[in-house]
Amino acid sequence: MPGHMGSAFRPLRGIQILRINFEYQIIYVKGYSVPGSIGNYIYVKDCWIPSKRVEFSYLLKRSKGTLVLAECSAGHDLNLITLNAISAAAKLGDVSCLVVGENNESAASKISTVKEVQKVLFAQEADEYVFLPHIISSIILNCHKKYNFDYILGASSTFSKAVLPRVAAKLDMSPLTDITEIKEPDTFVRAIYAGNVICTVKCLDPIKVITVRHTAFQAAKLGLGKCEIENVPKGEHKKLNCHIIKQALDTSERPDLANAKIVVSGGRGLKNKENFKIVYDLADALGAAVGGSRAVVDAGFLSNDLQIGQTGKIIAPELYIAVGISGAIQHIAGIRESKTIVAINKDADAPIHQFADFSLTADLFEVVPKLTQLLKK
Amino acid sequence: MSLRVLVGVKRVIDYAVKVRVRPDHLGVVTDGVKHSMNPFDEIAVEEAIRLREKKHVKEIIAVSCGPAQSQETLRHALALGVDQAIHVQVNPKDYANMEPLHVAKIFKKIVEDHRVDLVMLGKQAIDDDCNQTGQLLAALLDWPQATQISEVSIVNSKQLNVWREIDGGRELLECDLPAVLTTDLRLNEPRYATLPNIMKAKKKPIIQKVPSDFQVDIKPHQQIIDLVDPPARKGGEMVAVPLD
């Protein structure tokens, strides 16, 4: 190699190739940074040019702040769907997570162990106010005043759906409900028409208020980090006389419908409440949660919050077993994302069969107890 | 008792129709498709009428924002027993951009103009599945809200008790009027309009308005980029015996 520093090979860019002589294996080159003087030889060999190391997504990330509204149960337990919202938020920017409640320290410290969370904001609000949208939204607005978030998110539960639009209205922003995918920092995907149309929508507002469909995002893991917990003041709100007098919650040993790996659900085909026992038995044998179609909920076989579908819960378990469910559009909207769908229905023309991965055309009163027996063995 | 109730009604593609995406992927096919009143709004109308039958309510005003055809929906509401109808006419081009926030802003003005004490809306429209308008309106008015209610009882002209459907059960809420309520499917079973009532409804006037009457600017906050059909699931397998 000619010239000084000629002892090392270097990649060169932007060199013009004048001519190639195959006989002598010579390439005639001309360029700015070719070492040596004109007419000298240089050795050329294969090389690898490193790709650019600047990651734009990383740069974007640093400049955006997201606030996640954590959801806690009346018993001060952290609702696990918050973790799904956190992982969605982490795709958009630095995550702060707001926990509200007088005795919710344990939930706050739990969230502080999520690696994706940079800061936990903790508002000491009296327990009786924790579920009131006008109070929670004022706390969120207070936090926003201090930190200027670009995104305010929550998992799409009845709680967040009641609170976040209120926040959006106060900021004069248009909220987005139930997003299932983040395409760009301002472009999101959501389902409309009971999940029959997938809509990509660009949000033109500077602050994006979003509820996240928890089944569409992985849950963030607990116990991998540690971040600070900051106390934030209670909100200032117009005094509204609005109180929760009592909550009537269903207590059941079975897993929570929203987070269950396996769900067994029953429909009109079960005919009456007593027959629902075979669904419970099957669910118990599988360690599954129980749900139902609108028909059975309306008929009073099941409590309302176990309805699966467009207007009920939207679930995405590993295994979904539909017993005696025809598969109306509104029901399918709630189970579309399930990994494996099994349908048991004696009507071979029921729409659910076109949708199921495995379908069995048989009388459920014969088949389901048999299946339960087999599983118990 | 002399409450004035506002009900919002939306004209949507009928719930039993299988919707199709337009070839330009920016909307769904609406021409020649059966439309009807949003099922949740029907429940809101029904509940308002029941409250009037219990002598809690003096007047029910129905409002719909949308193109000219929204009048059919308002006629239906009138036939069911609503006293007054207001149609906020939005041309079809603007209607495509109309978001819950715009609707809430228009409703806010109407609430103030008509001195409404109680607003009843559906919890969500079955087309955009937003579940926002009631909450947005409550925030704009600084009123208490109760979403997804399954039971309502008016205690006196100042106060009401409602049961809400929440994840994991129900909750009982006591709140002062004025308030915004959004209905769940459980609330009631809507009645059918009888033929004489349908005939009578044809004679009732519908007040015509446009968004600019309320100084509401329908500037889009969101832009639809693409609409597609959801990925189809692969056809499943028929299993012969359950023991496989």
XYZ file of C-alpha atoms in Angstrom, chain B:
244
model
C -91.611 16.511 38.594
C -90.408 18.415 35.668
C -87.206 17.049 34.269
C -86.183 17.775 30.748
C -84.369 14.877 29.123
C -82.152 14.906 26.078
C -81.587 11.655 24.198
C -78.996 11.299 21.475
C -79.867 8.985 18.612
C -77.568 7.867 15.844
C -78.439 6.295 12.521
C -76.170 3.333 11.936
C -75.990 0.343 9.630
C -78.359 -2.259 11.042
C -76.679 -4.607 13.491
C -77.574 -7.712 11.491
C -75.953 -6.471 8.258
C -72.572 -7.790 7.241
C -70.670 -4.624 6.350
C -68.374 -4.410 3.338
C -65.366 -2.167 2.891
C -65.486 0.251 -0.063
C -63.015 -0.419 -2.899
C -61.097 2.787 -2.053
C -60.528 1.455 1.487
C -61.628 4.726 3.073
C -65.121 3.808 4.165
C -67.747 1.112 4.141
C -70.537 0.588 1.626
C -73.613 2.430 2.904
C -75.704 2.875 -0.256
C -78.645 0.523 -0.357
C -77.710 -0.933 3.026
C -80.328 -1.199 5.740
C -79.880 1.398 8.452
C -81.615 1.690 11.782
C -81.344 3.402 15.128
C -78.291 2.422 17.133
C -79.547 -0.312 19.520
C -78.102 1.417 22.589
C -79.882 4.644 21.653
C -83.159 2.786 21.343
C -82.658 1.689 24.925
C -81.940 5.281 25.963
C -85.150 6.476 24.281
C -87.137 3.684 25.895
C -85.793 4.522 29.346
C -86.591 8.209 28.914
C -90.156 7.307 27.947
C -90.498 4.996 30.937
C -89.316 7.775 33.227
C -91.957 10.027 31.758
C -94.601 7.367 32.282
C -93.533 7.347 35.931
C -94.135 11.123 35.902
C -90.520 12.017 36.540
C -90.018 13.664 33.211
C -91.796 16.521 31.539
C -90.270 16.604 28.115
C -88.023 14.391 25.991
C -85.921 15.915 23.244
C -84.213 13.662 20.711
C -81.180 14.896 18.790
C -79.394 13.356 15.866
C -76.359 14.660 14.020
C -75.916 13.412 10.508
C -76.999 13.578 6.866
C -80.591 14.108 5.729
C -81.466 10.440 6.274
C -80.962 10.863 10.020
C -84.486 12.306 10.004
C -85.839 8.773 9.597
C -84.177 7.882 12.863
C -85.672 10.927 14.522
C -89.128 10.040 13.123
C -88.718 6.644 14.699
C -87.883 8.283 18.021
C -90.949 10.531 17.683
C -93.103 7.490 16.947
C -91.816 5.846 20.099
C -92.971 8.832 22.146
C -90.318 11.517 22.078
C -91.793 15.042 22.242
C -89.366 17.073 20.236
C -86.724 16.291 17.641
C -83.707 18.300 16.592
C -81.798 17.367 13.484
C -78.293 18.777 13.189
C -77.703 18.424 9.499
C -74.168 17.595 8.478
C -73.327 17.115 4.829
C -72.082 13.630 3.987
C -68.519 14.795 3.362
C -68.200 16.399 6.785
C -70.082 13.538 8.380
C -67.275 11.170 7.421
C -64.955 13.275 9.620
C -67.376 13.665 12.452
C -66.058 12.368 15.742
C -67.621 11.888 19.159
C -65.940 15.092 20.326
C -67.810 17.153 17.716
C -71.090 15.507 18.638
C -70.443 16.169 22.323
C -69.752 19.851 21.624
C -73.026 20.210 19.702
C -74.942 18.376 22.429
C -73.428 20.669 25.018
C -74.877 23.717 23.292
C -78.285 22.075 22.942
C -78.263 21.097 26.610
C -77.564 24.693 27.569
C -80.122 26.160 25.161
C -82.920 23.854 26.262
C -82.043 23.752 29.945
C -81.841 19.984 29.981
C -81.553 18.192 33.348
C -80.638 14.720 32.228
C -78.860 13.426 29.135
C -79.297 9.816 28.098
C -77.084 8.358 25.426
C -76.185 4.880 24.285
C -72.924 3.563 25.679
C -71.495 3.136 22.196
C -72.495 3.281 18.554
C -72.214 -0.105 16.911
C -70.496 1.343 13.847
C -67.449 3.184 15.212
C -67.505 1.305 18.549
C -66.044 4.396 20.233
C -67.801 4.478 23.614
C -66.881 8.147 24.161
C -69.663 10.654 23.506
C -71.343 10.479 26.924
C -68.095 10.856 28.807
C -66.910 13.718 26.592
C -70.208 15.529 27.056
C -70.128 15.081 30.831
C -66.627 16.543 30.929
C -67.537 19.514 28.721
C -70.519 20.279 30.937
C -68.687 19.431 34.166
C -71.532 17.129 35.102
C -71.321 13.757 36.820
C -71.533 10.768 34.553
C -72.699 7.203 34.886
C -71.744 4.956 32.006
C -73.170 1.557 31.155
C -76.131 1.773 33.428
C -78.410 -1.197 33.904
C -80.926 0.291 36.281
C -81.976 3.824 37.062
C -84.293 5.246 39.673
C -85.001 8.900 40.228
C -85.080 9.720 43.921
C -86.292 13.279 43.576
C -85.851 16.182 41.212
C -82.324 16.631 42.506
C -80.961 13.133 42.761
C -80.901 9.739 41.127
C -79.571 6.278 41.842
C -78.107 4.134 39.098
C -76.615 0.693 38.851
C -73.621 0.525 36.531
C -72.205 -2.529 34.812
C -68.502 -2.747 35.632
C -65.842 -5.411 35.085
C -66.405 -8.008 37.728
C -69.927 -7.017 38.723
C -72.112 -3.977 39.295
C -71.911 -0.807 41.303
C -74.564 1.454 42.753
C -73.999 5.130 42.223
C -75.842 8.018 43.771
C -75.518 11.286 41.958
C -77.013 14.709 41.688
C -78.840 16.033 38.706
C -78.031 17.288 36.156
C -76.103 14.263 34.925
C -75.141 12.300 31.835
C -76.085 8.618 31.640
C -75.111 6.056 29.025
C -77.099 2.887 28.630
C -76.108 -0.735 28.665
C -78.087 -3.447 26.896
C -79.451 -4.640 30.242
C -81.360 -1.474 31.003
C -84.625 -2.370 29.325
C -86.393 -3.982 26.393
C -87.293 -1.262 23.861
C -90.898 -1.180 22.675
C -92.085 -1.172 19.098
C -93.692 1.843 17.507
C -97.378 1.292 16.818
C -98.878 2.255 13.471
C -101.051 5.104 14.836
C -97.991 6.512 16.585
C -95.946 6.281 13.404
C -98.684 8.209 11.584
C -98.809 10.805 14.342
C -95.033 11.163 14.316
C -95.156 12.199 10.682
C -96.985 15.357 11.679
C -94.570 16.376 14.422
C -92.029 18.958 13.302
C -88.309 18.287 13.329
C -86.198 21.340 14.129
C -83.434 21.748 11.571
C -80.014 22.999 12.599
C -76.461 22.971 11.263
C -73.233 22.688 13.291
C -72.385 26.355 12.676
C -75.576 27.348 14.537
C -73.788 26.086 17.625
C -70.403 27.594 16.708
C -68.968 24.107 16.519
C -66.151 23.658 14.083
C -65.965 20.171 12.625
C -62.263 20.115 12.089
C -60.946 16.571 12.025
C -58.768 15.364 14.885
C -58.283 12.022 13.266
C -57.802 10.886 9.733
C -58.765 7.499 8.399
C -55.876 6.084 6.421
C -57.092 2.657 5.521
C -59.949 0.278 6.107
C -59.528 -3.416 5.498
C -61.343 -6.645 6.200
C -59.987 -8.519 9.172
C -57.717 -11.463 8.380
C -59.872 -14.479 7.671
C -59.385 -17.485 9.886
C -58.432 -20.610 8.085
C -61.256 -23.067 7.779
C -61.294 -25.443 10.688
C -61.529 -29.150 10.946
C -64.628 -31.131 11.631
C -63.952 -33.629 14.366
C -65.959 -36.819 14.292
C -65.684 -38.067 17.859
C -65.023 -35.941 20.906
C -62.287 -38.310 21.979
C -59.792 -37.199 19.354
